[in-house]
Every structure is written in structure tokens, then in C-alpha cells.
Coordinates of C-alpha atoms in Angstrom, one line a residue:
M1 CA 22.3 9.8 -15.5
S2 CA 21.5 11.9 -18.8
E3 CA 18.7 13.8 -18.9
K4 CA 17.7 12.3 -22.3
F5 CA 17.7 8.7 -20.4
T6 CA 15.1 6.6 -22.6
R7 CA 12.9 3.8 -21.9
R8 CA 15.4 1.8 -24.6
E9 CA 18.3 2.9 -23.0
F10 CA 16.8 1.7 -19.8
L11 CA 16.0 -1.8 -20.9
Q12 CA 19.5 -2.3 -22.4
S13 CA 21.6 -0.8 -19.8
A14 CA 19.6 -1.5 -16.4
S15 CA 16.9 -4.3 -17.2
V16 CA 18.4 -7.9 -16.6
T17 CA 17.2 -11.5 -17.5
L18 CA 16.7 -14.4 -15.3
G19 CA 19.0 -16.4 -18.0
A20 CA 21.6 -13.4 -17.0
L21 CA 21.2 -13.9 -13.4
A22 CA 22.0 -17.8 -13.9
T23 CA 25.4 -17.1 -15.0
A24 CA 28.0 -16.1 -12.8
P25 CA 29.8 -13.6 -15.1
A26 CA 26.9 -11.3 -16.2
V27 CA 25.6 -10.8 -12.4
K28 CA 29.4 -9.8 -11.9
A29 CA 28.5 -7.0 -14.4
F30 CA 26.7 -5.4 -12.3
A31 CA 28.4 -6.1 -8.8
A32 CA 32.3 -6.2 -7.6
E33 CA 31.8 -10.0 -6.9
A34 CA 29.7 -12.5 -8.5
P35 CA 27.5 -14.4 -5.9
K36 CA 29.0 -17.3 -4.1
G37 CA 27.4 -20.4 -2.3
N38 CA 24.7 -20.8 -5.3
E39 CA 25.4 -25.1 -5.9
K40 CA 22.2 -25.6 -8.0
G41 CA 23.1 -23.2 -10.8
L42 CA 20.0 -21.2 -10.2
P43 CA 19.4 -17.8 -10.7
S44 CA 20.6 -15.8 -7.9
C45 CA 21.4 -12.3 -6.4
D46 CA 22.7 -11.2 -3.3
V47 CA 19.4 -9.2 -2.5
L48 CA 16.3 -9.8 -4.6
I49 CA 13.4 -6.9 -3.9
V50 CA 9.7 -7.7 -5.0
G51 CA 8.2 -4.4 -6.3
S52 CA 9.2 -0.7 -7.5
G53 CA 7.4 1.6 -5.4
G54 CA 8.8 4.2 -3.2
S55 CA 9.8 1.6 -0.6
G56 CA 11.4 -0.9 -2.9
L57 CA 13.3 1.7 -4.8
R58 CA 14.7 3.2 -1.4
A59 CA 15.5 -0.4 0.1
A60 CA 17.5 -0.9 -3.4
I61 CA 19.4 2.3 -3.3
A62 CA 20.4 1.8 0.4
V63 CA 21.4 -1.7 -0.2
R64 CA 23.8 -0.5 -3.0
Q65 CA 24.9 2.7 -0.6
N66 CA 25.8 0.2 2.2
H67 CA 27.1 -2.5 0.5
P68 CA 28.2 -1.8 -3.0
N69 CA 29.9 -5.3 -3.8
L70 CA 26.5 -7.0 -3.2
S71 CA 24.2 -7.5 -6.3
V72 CA 20.6 -6.3 -6.2
V73 CA 17.7 -6.9 -8.3
V74 CA 14.3 -5.4 -8.3
V75 CA 11.6 -7.5 -9.5
N76 CA 8.3 -6.1 -11.0
K77 CA 5.2 -7.0 -13.4
G78 CA 6.2 -4.3 -15.3
M79 CA 8.1 -0.9 -15.6
P80 CA 9.3 0.0 -12.7
S81 CA 7.4 3.1 -12.7
R82 CA 4.1 1.8 -12.5
N83 CA 3.4 1.6 -9.0
A84 CA 1.1 3.1 -6.5
T85 CA 3.8 5.4 -4.9
C86 CA 3.2 7.4 -8.1
M87 CA -0.7 8.0 -7.1
A88 CA 0.3 9.5 -3.9
E89 CA -0.4 13.3 -4.3
G90 CA -0.6 15.4 -1.4
G91 CA 3.0 15.3 0.2
I92 CA 5.2 13.4 2.6
N93 CA 5.2 14.0 6.1
G94 CA 8.7 15.0 8.3
V95 CA 9.5 17.9 10.5
I96 CA 11.9 20.3 8.8
D97 CA 11.3 23.9 10.6
F98 CA 11.4 23.3 14.4
S99 CA 11.3 27.5 15.1
K100 CA 7.5 27.5 15.4
G101 CA 6.8 24.7 18.6
D102 CA 7.0 21.5 15.9
S103 CA 9.3 18.5 17.0
H104 CA 9.7 14.8 16.7
E105 CA 7.5 14.3 19.8
L106 CA 4.5 16.4 18.5
H107 CA 4.9 14.2 14.9
A108 CA 4.6 11.2 16.8
F109 CA 2.5 12.2 19.0
D110 CA -0.4 13.0 15.9
T111 CA 0.5 9.6 14.3
V112 CA -0.3 7.6 17.7
K113 CA -3.5 9.7 18.4
G114 CA -4.9 9.8 14.3
G115 CA -4.0 5.7 14.5
D116 CA -6.9 5.7 17.3
Y117 CA -3.7 4.3 19.8
L118 CA -3.2 0.9 17.9
G119 CA 0.2 1.9 16.6
D120 CA 3.0 0.7 18.6
Q121 CA 4.9 3.7 20.0
D122 CA 8.3 2.6 19.7
A123 CA 8.3 2.3 16.1
I124 CA 6.3 5.6 16.0
E125 CA 8.9 7.7 17.9
N126 CA 11.5 5.8 15.3
F127 CA 9.6 6.7 12.3
A128 CA 9.3 10.6 13.4
I129 CA 13.3 11.3 13.7
K130 CA 13.7 9.4 10.5
A131 CA 11.4 11.3 8.9
T132 CA 13.2 14.6 8.9
E133 CA 16.1 12.6 7.8
A134 CA 14.0 11.1 4.7
I135 CA 12.9 14.7 3.7
H136 CA 16.8 16.3 3.6
E137 CA 17.9 13.2 1.6
L138 CA 15.2 13.5 -0.9
D139 CA 15.9 17.0 -1.1
H140 CA 19.3 16.4 -1.6
A141 CA 19.0 13.7 -3.9
G142 CA 17.6 16.3 -6.2
M143 CA 14.0 15.8 -5.9
P144 CA 12.2 19.1 -7.0
F145 CA 9.8 20.3 -4.4
N146 CA 8.1 23.3 -4.0
R147 CA 9.8 26.1 -2.3
A148 CA 8.6 28.3 0.3
S149 CA 10.0 31.7 0.4
D150 CA 12.4 31.0 2.4
D151 CA 13.6 28.8 0.0
T152 CA 13.0 25.7 2.4
V153 CA 11.0 23.0 1.1
A154 CA 7.0 24.0 1.2
R155 CA 5.1 22.2 3.7
R156 CA 1.2 22.2 4.6
F157 CA -1.5 21.0 6.6
A158 CA -2.3 17.4 6.4
G159 CA -5.3 16.1 8.4
G160 CA -4.8 15.2 12.3
A161 CA -1.7 17.2 12.2
K162 CA -0.8 20.1 14.6
Y163 CA 1.6 22.0 12.6
E164 CA 2.3 22.1 8.8
R165 CA 4.8 19.3 7.9
C166 CA 3.6 17.9 5.1
N167 CA 6.3 18.8 2.5
Y168 CA 5.4 19.1 -0.9
A169 CA 5.7 18.9 -4.7
A170 CA 2.5 20.0 -6.1
D171 CA -0.1 17.4 -5.8
K172 CA 1.8 14.9 -7.8
T173 CA 4.6 13.9 -4.4
G174 CA 4.2 10.4 -4.6
A175 CA 5.1 10.3 -8.8
I176 CA 8.2 12.7 -8.4
M177 CA 9.6 11.0 -5.1
M178 CA 9.5 7.8 -6.8
H179 CA 11.2 9.1 -10.2
T180 CA 13.5 10.3 -8.1
C181 CA 14.3 7.3 -6.1
L182 CA 14.3 5.5 -9.8
D183 CA 17.0 7.6 -11.0
Q184 CA 19.2 7.3 -7.9
A185 CA 18.7 3.5 -7.9
I186 CA 19.5 3.0 -11.9
S187 CA 22.6 5.4 -11.2
S188 CA 24.3 3.5 -8.0
G189 CA 23.7 0.3 -10.3
V190 CA 20.4 -2.0 -9.2
K191 CA 19.3 -4.1 -11.6
F192 CA 15.5 -4.2 -13.0
L193 CA 13.8 -7.3 -13.8
L194 CA 10.7 -6.8 -15.4
D195 CA 7.2 -8.6 -16.5
Q196 CA 7.6 -11.2 -13.4
Y197 CA 5.0 -12.2 -11.4
L198 CA 5.7 -13.3 -7.7
L199 CA 3.9 -16.8 -7.2
D200 CA 5.4 -17.7 -3.9
I201 CA 8.2 -17.3 -1.4
S202 CA 10.4 -20.5 -0.9
T203 CA 12.3 -21.5 2.3
D204 CA 15.2 -23.5 3.3
G205 CA 14.0 -24.7 6.5
D206 CA 13.2 -22.0 8.4
E207 CA 15.2 -19.4 6.5
C208 CA 13.7 -17.6 3.1
E209 CA 15.9 -18.9 0.5
G210 CA 14.2 -17.0 -2.1
V211 CA 11.0 -16.8 -4.5
V212 CA 9.1 -18.3 -7.1
L213 CA 8.4 -16.6 -10.3
L214 CA 6.2 -16.1 -13.7
D215 CA 7.6 -14.9 -16.4
I216 CA 4.8 -12.9 -17.9
K217 CA 6.6 -12.6 -21.6
T218 CA 7.4 -16.3 -22.0
G219 CA 5.0 -18.6 -19.2
D220 CA 8.0 -20.0 -17.6
V221 CA 8.2 -20.6 -13.7
T222 CA 11.8 -20.1 -12.7
P223 CA 12.8 -20.2 -9.0
L224 CA 14.9 -17.3 -7.8
L225 CA 17.7 -17.8 -5.0
A226 CA 18.8 -15.0 -3.0
K227 CA 20.1 -13.9 0.5
S228 CA 17.9 -11.8 1.4
V229 CA 14.5 -11.0 -0.1
V230 CA 12.5 -7.5 0.7
I231 CA 8.8 -7.7 0.3
A232 CA 7.8 -4.3 -1.5
T233 CA 4.3 -5.0 -3.2
G234 CA 2.3 -2.7 -1.6
G235 CA -1.2 -3.3 -0.1
Y236 CA -4.6 -4.9 -0.7
T237 CA -7.7 -2.1 -1.0
R238 CA -8.1 -3.3 -4.4
V239 CA -10.3 -5.9 -2.4
F240 CA -12.7 -3.0 -2.9
Y241 CA -12.3 -3.4 -6.4
N242 CA -15.4 -0.9 -7.8
R243 CA -13.9 1.5 -5.7
T244 CA -10.9 2.3 -4.7
S245 CA -8.0 4.7 -5.5
V246 CA -5.2 2.3 -6.0
P247 CA -4.1 0.9 -9.4
F248 CA -5.6 -2.2 -10.7
N249 CA -1.9 -3.9 -10.3
A250 CA -2.0 -3.5 -6.6
S251 CA -3.1 -7.2 -5.4
G252 CA -1.2 -7.6 -2.5
D253 CA 0.7 -10.3 -3.9
G254 CA 3.3 -10.2 -1.2
I255 CA 1.2 -10.5 1.6
A256 CA -0.4 -13.4 0.1
A257 CA 2.5 -15.1 -0.5
A258 CA 3.9 -14.5 2.9
L259 CA 0.6 -15.7 4.2
R260 CA 0.9 -19.2 2.3
A261 CA 5.1 -19.0 3.6
G262 CA 3.3 -19.4 7.3
L263 CA 3.6 -15.6 8.3
A264 CA 1.1 -13.8 10.3
F265 CA -1.1 -11.1 8.4
K266 CA -1.2 -8.1 10.8
D267 CA -4.2 -6.1 11.1
P268 CA -5.7 -7.0 8.1
E269 CA -9.2 -5.4 8.9
M270 CA -7.5 -2.0 9.1
L271 CA -8.8 -0.9 5.8
Q272 CA -8.4 3.0 5.2
F273 CA -11.0 5.1 3.5
H274 CA -9.9 8.3 1.9
P275 CA -12.6 11.1 2.3
T276 CA -12.1 12.1 -0.9
G277 CA -12.1 10.3 -4.3
V278 CA -14.0 11.2 -7.2
R279 CA -17.8 10.0 -7.8
N280 CA -16.8 7.6 -10.5
G281 CA -14.4 5.1 -9.7
G282 CA -13.0 6.2 -6.8
A283 CA -9.7 8.1 -8.2
L284 CA -8.1 10.0 -5.5
I285 CA -8.8 13.7 -4.8
T286 CA -5.7 14.6 -2.6
E287 CA -6.2 15.8 1.0
A288 CA -4.4 19.0 -0.2
A289 CA -7.2 20.1 -1.5
R290 CA -8.6 20.2 2.0
G291 CA -5.0 21.2 3.5
V292 CA -5.3 24.9 1.7
G293 CA -8.9 25.1 2.5
G294 CA -11.3 23.2 0.4
K295 CA -15.2 22.8 2.0
L296 CA -17.1 19.9 1.8
L297 CA -21.2 20.9 1.0
N298 CA -24.0 18.8 1.2
N299 CA -27.1 19.4 -0.9
K300 CA -28.2 22.2 1.4
G301 CA -25.2 24.3 0.2
E302 CA -24.0 23.6 4.5
R303 CA -20.4 22.9 5.0
F304 CA -21.3 20.2 7.3
M305 CA -17.9 19.0 8.7
S306 CA -18.3 21.5 11.3
K307 CA -21.0 19.1 12.8
Y308 CA -18.2 16.5 13.2
A309 CA -15.4 17.7 14.1
A310 CA -13.7 21.1 15.5
K311 CA -10.9 20.9 12.9
M312 CA -13.7 20.5 10.2
E313 CA -12.0 19.5 6.8
L314 CA -9.0 18.9 8.4
A315 CA -10.1 16.0 10.9
P316 CA -8.3 12.6 10.3
R317 CA -9.8 10.8 7.3
D318 CA -11.4 8.1 9.4
I319 CA -13.7 11.2 10.9
V320 CA -14.4 12.8 7.8
A321 CA -14.6 9.3 5.2
R322 CA -17.6 8.6 8.2
A323 CA -19.0 12.4 8.2
I324 CA -19.6 12.2 4.3
E325 CA -21.1 8.4 4.5
T326 CA -23.8 9.6 7.5
E327 CA -24.7 13.0 5.2
I328 CA -24.9 10.3 2.3
R329 CA -27.0 8.0 4.2
E330 CA -29.4 10.8 6.0
G331 CA -30.3 12.1 2.8
R332 CA -28.5 15.2 2.5
G333 CA -26.1 14.0 -0.5
F334 CA -26.7 13.8 -4.2
G335 CA -27.4 11.0 -6.4
E336 CA -28.4 7.5 -5.2
G337 CA -26.9 4.0 -4.4
M338 CA -23.1 3.7 -5.5
G339 CA -23.8 7.2 -7.6
A340 CA -24.1 9.1 -4.5
Y341 CA -22.0 11.7 -3.5
V342 CA -21.2 15.1 -1.8
L343 CA -18.9 18.1 -2.7
L344 CA -15.5 19.5 -2.6
D345 CA -15.2 23.3 -3.5
V346 CA -11.8 24.8 -4.0
T347 CA -13.2 27.5 -6.8
F348 CA -12.3 30.2 -4.2
L349 CA -8.4 29.4 -4.7
G350 CA -8.2 30.7 -8.3
E351 CA -6.9 28.9 -11.1
E352 CA -3.0 30.5 -10.8
R353 CA -3.2 28.7 -7.0
I354 CA -4.7 25.7 -8.3
M355 CA -2.3 25.5 -11.4
N356 CA 0.9 26.0 -8.9
E357 CA -0.4 23.5 -6.3
L358 CA -3.3 20.9 -7.6
P359 CA -2.8 20.7 -11.4
Q360 CA -3.2 17.1 -11.0
I361 CA -6.4 16.7 -9.2
R362 CA -7.8 19.6 -11.9
H363 CA -6.9 17.0 -14.6
V364 CA -8.8 14.1 -12.6
G365 CA -11.7 16.3 -12.6
E366 CA -12.0 17.0 -16.3
L367 CA -11.0 13.6 -17.0
F368 CA -13.5 11.3 -14.5
E369 CA -16.1 14.4 -14.2
N370 CA -15.9 16.3 -16.9
M371 CA -15.6 19.3 -15.2
D372 CA -13.0 22.3 -14.3
L373 CA -12.7 22.2 -10.3
V374 CA -11.4 26.0 -11.0
K375 CA -15.0 26.9 -12.0
E376 CA -17.3 24.5 -9.9
P377 CA -17.2 22.0 -6.8
I378 CA -16.2 19.0 -7.6
K379 CA -18.2 15.5 -7.1
I380 CA -16.7 13.3 -4.6
R381 CA -17.1 10.6 -2.0
P382 CA -15.0 7.7 0.2
T383 CA -12.9 6.0 -1.8
A384 CA -10.9 2.7 -0.4
H385 CA -6.8 3.9 -0.2
Y386 CA -4.4 2.5 2.1
S387 CA -3.9 -0.8 3.9
M388 CA -2.8 -0.2 7.4
G389 CA -2.2 -3.9 7.9
G390 CA 0.1 -6.4 6.6
I391 CA 3.0 -8.6 7.1
E392 CA 4.0 -8.5 10.7
T393 CA 7.6 -7.6 11.0
A394 CA 9.4 -8.6 13.7
N395 CA 11.9 -5.8 14.4
F396 CA 11.3 -2.1 13.3
K397 CA 15.0 -1.1 13.5
D398 CA 15.5 -3.7 10.6
M399 CA 12.0 -4.4 9.1
S400 CA 12.9 -8.1 9.5
T401 CA 10.1 -10.7 9.7
T402 CA 9.8 -13.5 11.6
M403 CA 11.1 -15.7 8.7
P404 CA 14.9 -14.9 8.7
G405 CA 16.1 -13.6 5.4
L406 CA 12.7 -11.8 4.9
Y407 CA 11.9 -8.3 5.3
A408 CA 8.9 -6.1 4.2
V409 CA 8.5 -2.9 4.0
G410 CA 6.1 -0.2 2.8
E411 CA 2.2 -0.9 2.8
A412 CA 3.3 -4.6 2.3
A413 CA 4.5 -4.4 5.9
C414 CA 2.9 -3.6 9.2
V415 CA 5.3 -2.5 12.2
S416 CA 2.6 -0.7 13.2
I417 CA 3.3 2.7 12.4
H418 CA -0.3 3.8 11.5
G419 CA -2.5 1.8 13.9
A420 CA -6.0 2.0 13.1
N421 CA -5.7 4.8 10.6
R422 CA -2.9 6.5 8.7
L423 CA -2.4 10.2 8.7
G424 CA -2.5 12.2 5.4
G425 CA 1.6 12.7 4.4
N426 CA 2.6 9.7 6.4
S427 CA 2.3 6.9 3.6
L428 CA 5.2 8.5 1.4
T429 CA 7.2 9.0 4.8
D430 CA 6.4 5.2 5.3
A431 CA 8.0 3.8 2.1
S432 CA 11.1 6.3 2.4
V433 CA 11.6 5.3 5.9
T434 CA 10.9 1.6 6.3
G435 CA 12.4 1.3 2.6
K436 CA 15.5 2.6 3.5
I437 CA 15.6 0.4 7.0
G438 CA 14.5 -2.6 5.4
G439 CA 17.3 -1.8 2.6
E440 CA 20.0 -1.5 5.2
G441 CA 18.5 -4.8 7.2
A442 CA 18.3 -7.3 4.0
G443 CA 21.7 -5.9 2.6
N444 CA 23.6 -6.7 6.1
Y445 CA 22.0 -10.3 6.5
A446 CA 22.8 -11.0 3.0
A447 CA 26.6 -9.4 3.6
N448 CA 27.1 -12.1 6.4
R449 CA 25.3 -15.3 4.9
A450 CA 28.3 -17.5 3.3
K451 CA 25.4 -19.3 1.2
F452 CA 22.2 -19.2 -0.4
G453 CA 19.9 -21.9 0.4
S454 CA 19.8 -25.4 -1.4
G455 CA 17.1 -24.3 -3.7
K456 CA 15.2 -27.9 -2.9
N457 CA 12.1 -26.3 -2.0
A458 CA 11.9 -23.3 -4.6
D459 CA 12.1 -26.1 -7.3
E460 CA 9.5 -28.2 -5.9
L461 CA 7.3 -25.2 -5.6
A462 CA 8.4 -24.1 -9.4
K463 CA 7.0 -27.5 -10.4
K464 CA 3.8 -27.5 -8.7
W465 CA 3.1 -24.0 -10.0
R466 CA 3.6 -25.5 -13.6
E467 CA 1.1 -28.2 -12.9
R468 CA -1.1 -25.5 -11.4
L469 CA -0.8 -23.3 -14.4
K470 CA -1.6 -26.0 -16.6
E471 CA -4.9 -26.9 -14.7
I472 CA -6.1 -23.3 -14.4
T473 CA -5.4 -22.4 -18.2
S474 CA -7.4 -26.1 -19.5
G475 CA -10.9 -24.7 -19.7
S476 CA -13.0 -25.8 -22.9
S477 CA -14.8 -22.6 -23.0
N478 CA -13.9 -18.9 -22.2
N479 CA -14.6 -18.4 -18.3
A480 CA -12.8 -15.3 -18.7
N481 CA -16.0 -13.1 -18.7
E482 CA -17.4 -15.2 -16.0
M483 CA -14.3 -14.2 -13.9
Y484 CA -14.9 -10.6 -14.3
A485 CA -18.6 -10.6 -13.4
L486 CA -17.2 -12.6 -10.2
R487 CA -14.5 -9.6 -9.9
E488 CA -16.9 -7.1 -10.1
E489 CA -19.4 -8.9 -7.4
F490 CA -16.7 -9.2 -5.0
G491 CA -15.8 -5.9 -5.2
K492 CA -19.0 -4.7 -4.2
Q493 CA -19.9 -7.6 -1.7
N494 CA -17.0 -5.9 0.1
W495 CA -18.1 -2.4 -0.1
D496 CA -21.7 -3.2 1.0
N497 CA -20.6 -5.4 3.7
M498 CA -17.0 -4.5 4.8
G499 CA -16.8 -0.6 3.5
V500 CA -16.7 2.2 5.9
F501 CA -19.8 1.2 8.4
R502 CA -19.7 -2.4 9.3
T503 CA -21.8 -4.9 11.5
A504 CA -21.8 -8.5 12.7
E505 CA -24.8 -9.2 10.6
K506 CA -22.8 -7.7 7.3
L507 CA -19.8 -9.6 8.0
E508 CA -20.7 -12.9 8.9
L509 CA -23.0 -12.4 5.2
L510 CA -19.5 -11.9 3.8
T511 CA -17.8 -14.7 5.1
K512 CA -20.2 -17.2 3.5
T513 CA -19.9 -15.1 0.4
L514 CA -16.2 -14.5 0.2
K515 CA -15.7 -18.5 0.7
E516 CA -18.5 -19.0 -2.1
I517 CA -16.6 -16.8 -4.5
Q518 CA -13.4 -18.8 -3.8
D519 CA -14.9 -21.9 -4.3
K520 CA -15.8 -20.7 -8.0
H521 CA -12.7 -18.6 -8.4
A522 CA -11.4 -21.8 -7.7
N523 CA -13.2 -24.0 -10.2
L524 CA -12.7 -21.6 -13.0
K525 CA -10.9 -23.0 -15.8
L526 CA -9.4 -20.1 -18.6
A527 CA -9.8 -21.4 -22.1
N528 CA -6.2 -19.8 -23.1
P529 CA -3.1 -22.7 -22.6
N530 CA -0.5 -20.0 -24.4
L531 CA 1.0 -18.1 -21.4
T532 CA 2.8 -16.0 -23.0
Y533 CA 1.3 -12.3 -22.1
N534 CA -1.8 -14.4 -20.8
T535 CA -3.2 -11.2 -19.1
A536 CA -6.4 -13.1 -18.2
L537 CA -4.1 -16.0 -16.3
I538 CA -2.6 -12.8 -14.2
D539 CA -5.8 -11.3 -13.5
Y540 CA -7.3 -14.8 -12.5
L541 CA -4.0 -15.2 -10.1
E542 CA -4.2 -11.3 -8.6
F543 CA -8.1 -12.2 -7.9
G544 CA -7.1 -15.2 -5.8
N545 CA -4.8 -13.2 -3.7
L546 CA -7.7 -10.6 -3.0
I547 CA -9.7 -13.1 -2.2
L548 CA -7.6 -14.6 0.1
L549 CA -6.6 -11.5 1.8
A550 CA -10.3 -10.1 1.6
R551 CA -11.6 -13.0 4.0
C552 CA -8.5 -12.4 6.5
A553 CA -9.7 -9.1 6.5
C554 CA -13.4 -10.2 7.1
L555 CA -12.3 -12.5 9.8
G556 CA -10.3 -9.8 11.4
A557 CA -13.1 -7.4 11.3
L558 CA -15.7 -9.9 12.5
N559 CA -13.4 -10.7 15.8
R560 CA -13.0 -7.3 16.5
K561 CA -15.8 -6.2 18.5
E562 CA -15.4 -2.5 19.0
S563 CA -15.0 0.6 16.7
R564 CA -11.3 2.2 16.2
G565 CA -10.2 4.3 13.8
S566 CA -11.2 3.3 10.5
H567 CA -12.9 0.1 11.8
T568 CA -16.3 1.2 12.6
R569 CA -18.8 -1.6 13.9
E570 CA -22.5 0.3 14.2
D571 CA -22.7 -2.9 16.5
Y572 CA -20.0 -2.0 19.0
P573 CA -19.7 2.0 18.9
K574 CA -17.2 2.4 21.2
R575 CA -13.4 1.6 21.4
D576 CA -12.8 -0.9 24.0
D577 CA -9.0 -0.3 25.2
V578 CA -9.7 -3.3 27.9
N579 CA -10.2 -6.2 25.3
F580 CA -9.0 -4.6 21.9
L581 CA -6.0 -2.8 22.7
K582 CA -3.9 -5.2 20.5
H583 CA -3.0 -6.5 17.4
T584 CA -5.1 -9.0 15.2
L585 CA -2.5 -11.7 13.7
V586 CA -4.3 -14.2 11.0
K587 CA -2.4 -17.0 9.9
I588 CA -3.3 -20.0 7.5
K589 CA -2.8 -23.5 8.9
D590 CA -3.9 -26.7 7.0
G591 CA -5.8 -24.5 4.8
E592 CA -7.5 -23.1 8.0
F593 CA -8.1 -19.4 9.3
T594 CA -6.7 -18.9 12.8
V595 CA -6.4 -15.6 14.8
D596 CA -4.5 -14.6 17.7
Y597 CA -3.5 -11.1 19.4
K598 CA -0.6 -9.3 20.1
D599 CA -0.6 -6.2 22.6
V600 CA 0.0 -2.8 21.2
V601 CA 3.6 -0.8 22.5
I602 CA 2.6 1.8 24.9
T603 CA 5.4 4.1 25.5
K604 CA 4.7 7.5 26.4
F605 CA 1.4 8.3 25.2
K606 CA -1.2 6.7 27.2
P607 CA -4.7 5.5 25.3
V608 CA -7.4 8.9 25.9
E609 CA -10.9 9.6 24.1
R610 CA -9.4 10.9 20.6
K611 CA -11.0 14.4 19.9
Y612 CA -10.6 16.8 17.2

């Protein structure tokens, strides 16, 4: 692909329209053969991937590499480069140097221990092995990693790791990885369907037949059939709307659609708080800042992490986040309320090293705090960052779900690799590893599926959505401001009652509050019936999904009467392996939420007290 490949050239050569997907000759233009078996003439492709972050792009590449005759389409709400992967900074874990004692087994153990033994160990062992492959594949694909003195990929420590295995490209690893994968996807013939919002997943009997999409440009609601579908829509920490590091469009749409389609939401209460977000809004200050020696300081000038963990700032994220919040709660922070903070000091590194390894967070400090971290410590506080919970997968070897033909990858999925707390650096590895596995699984399924689904249910779903959208946009006055005020209140209530510290009293209050917010949201009517680029409508739909997912998370948190990883119950401060060494499974049945549990898979690492 040309180095001068422009946005216009991308739109002309790599993007496709729904109309084109309904025309066999057009589909054949980007596959060796046009999809067969679509009897209703609806738009179709062999493999549909919803979401264009690291996991979605890696899935698309895997399909094309293994099945070049299959048509592969990636659906996204905007341009494919707008995703949470771009905001991942610190690095991507994977053992590439075995000479100093590191191993796949140690990577797996650190991941199991970091997740407070809630992770499924068979999946984690496979993950650690595949992580090494992922680093080498990205390196060979041309990803411009920083280099060590011996010209191998540069590595540094990440929290909870015994060895330096966090491979990095400055502090922009996610953006650089995503663009590397995007280049590969375009070069391999993947097509992109832009400005499409996922409304629902459609089934034909028990088998996935495709999705229903809202065209943001036109307002059209259209069924799109596929022989296999991969959900790669990311996580749902935007439920903490006022304070999170994820982009505004990371609203958990795929998980919500899977819930409505009858699938289980696994471990929804396991939401991670990254220790270091900027004081204002929560934009991320990478863990790499602590990996290279960054110091956390309270208002007494104390490097306070020595009180909480022997590994100090390089303890796992949940431990460091609780330590910071404790310092603030006990009066050793700066400021008050949502504006309270502690300091992160990296000034001792000097400008040259900061510009070589941490240029992005210097820019973030200037942008959000009007300060230069070369010259002074930056004001930080924990921020909602990552979702360990997600769509329940049935098999980590192909990332299939309990619905045949439907696959889930990356942060939208729960294998479970991360258990109750993800280690820094394992997110991009997850995206790359599960994305590739899921792409291979979806490609194999599509290659062996003779026909598309009937499309009947997709047609019915589309009709219902057209009517619903008319109703939502039938308001006689502008209620958009009321919706946005409600969304701010929603974020605050989640942060106050389901944040770093939780109790039954807080969670019971939130349960009631979220139901009230959902009822208010359902009764809102937007005043603009024009569906063309109706951004208030998209905000409304995303908000609805976030409310649904927050209710699941709150239910899971209320029922998990223990403290484990990121889930800290002050009224149940100890981990309870007797009753809760199990995964939470939340489903929706007849409009009601149900909770079930599933045993954690234990192989070689028996649960012990987690010490750092």
C-alpha cells in the first residue's frame, strides 16, 4: 500500500455500501466468488465483523489469510481508525526473550494471579503461548516498535509482571498497532462499511443469520446477512460517563445486542479502574510512566505506595487504584470531591527520555492540565478503563459463543483471560490473540456453511426498529438537553455507588436509581424526526445500551459478596473462594434479569492469597 494512501483513496477503494452488498457482481469484486445461498436478495457477505479496533481488524486479516475466497466486511460507526485501541498506550505483553528466565508459564501465572484467580486457566495458558506469536507477527508486519540495544523489540515492566515482557512503541503502542493492522486489512482485500450503527443481532432458529444496522448517513434500517458474525465492539466502561479513559463511542453496543439475542453477559461486575487518569475527565496516563520508575506522591510529599505493596507503583492496577483512593479518602490527597487527586512524578527521567518513551502523556498533560510533566508532577486519579466482563464465549480455541455462527473477540468477549483484574499490557495482546483466533473460527464456520439464514427474522427486526425510531424521534419539544443531563447523572451515580469501593447499601441504591434512569430514558422523545446524521439519536441509542449494561454490572456486584480484584466490597472485604470462585452469568428473559454462575477452570495454579 502506498505511503501516500489518502482518506479519499480509502473511501474509493476499501469502503463499500450496503447497496453494493446486495449485488452479487459487486461482492465478487472483493472475493474470488460471490456469496451463495442468499435467497431473499438482502445485503450479504460471508464474514461480517462489527467493530474496527485491534481485535476486529486482526479477525478480518485472519479470515482473508486463511480463506481468500471469502468476502469479509468490517462494520464501524465512523472511520475505522476511531476506536479504543488507539487510546492504549503502554505496550503489548508477550515473552520474546526466554534467556533470562521468563517463560509462557510465568506469563500465564502472572495473568492468573493478577486476575485474582477468577481467570480460566486453560484459556490463559493458551493466551500466553499465542502472545509470543502475536508480537512476532506484528513485528514482521512492519509495526515500528521501539528497539532494544540488540535491535530486538524493546520491552519494559508493566504492573504485576515478574519480567520485562511489555513490548512497546513509545507510549502510542495501541495506535501504532491498530494502523499496522488496518494497513494489513486493506492490503488483503477486507472491505469497510462505514457510518453504520449496530441495532441488533438476528437469528434463524438457533443460528446467527446476521445483524440489523442503522445507516447513520441516511437513517435507513437494513438487515445484513452473513454466514458468520464476529462481535468486536469493545467494552462498556463508558458507564462511568464522567470519568473514564475510553472514547465516547465505546458504548458496549455488541454486548447489549448479544444480551437481547439471549446470550449471557459474563462477569459484568468486573470493571477495571486504571490508577492514573488525569484529574479532569480521566484521560489515560499510561502505566508505562510507572514502568519506567514514575512515583506516586500524596500531599505530604510521601511516596505512599510503600504502605500498600512491596512492588510499590508496579503492583497490579486494582491495588494501586485502591491505594490512591484511600489516600484521598483519608485526607492525604489534594483538592476535593470529583476534583481530588494525587501526583505522579516522572520529572527525574529528563526531557530526552520522556520524548522518546512517553511523548503522548506529555501531550495529554499539556492538553488536560496545562502543565509539562518534564517540569512538574501531573495531577492524577483512578479512571474507569477496561471491562473484564463481556459476551460469554463457549470455546477459547475459536472464540465461538453459545449461538452457532456468532463469535466474540477482544474486550467485547469474556473468555475469561483477565479474571477479576487485567494486567497492564495484556489488553493489546488480548485484541491480537483473540482477534486472530476468532477470525480463524468465523472463517472456518462460513466456509463450511452452505447457505445464509432465511433473513425472515432480520426483516422483522428491521421493521420493529423502523417503528421504534419513528417513536423515539416524535417529540414535540427538544428533550436532547434533558437526555444529556440524565447521562451525566447516570455516570455520577455509577461512580459514586459502583466505583472503586462498593457496599450493599450503595449497590441497592444504584439498582433503584438505574431502573428510574432507564424509565426516564424510555420516555424521552427527541424532537428531530430527520434521521440523516441524527447524532442525538445515536447518543440516545448508545445511552440505552449503557444503562442496560450498568444494570447487569450492578446486579452482578450486589450478588458477589466478596472482594476480588477490581471488585472491592467494603462490607465483604475478603476473597471467598468457597462461594465465589465462579463466574457471574447475567441474562435477560422476558424482560427480567437472571443471575447464574459457572465454575472457574483451574489447571495448574491453585488459588492462594494474592501478595505483591
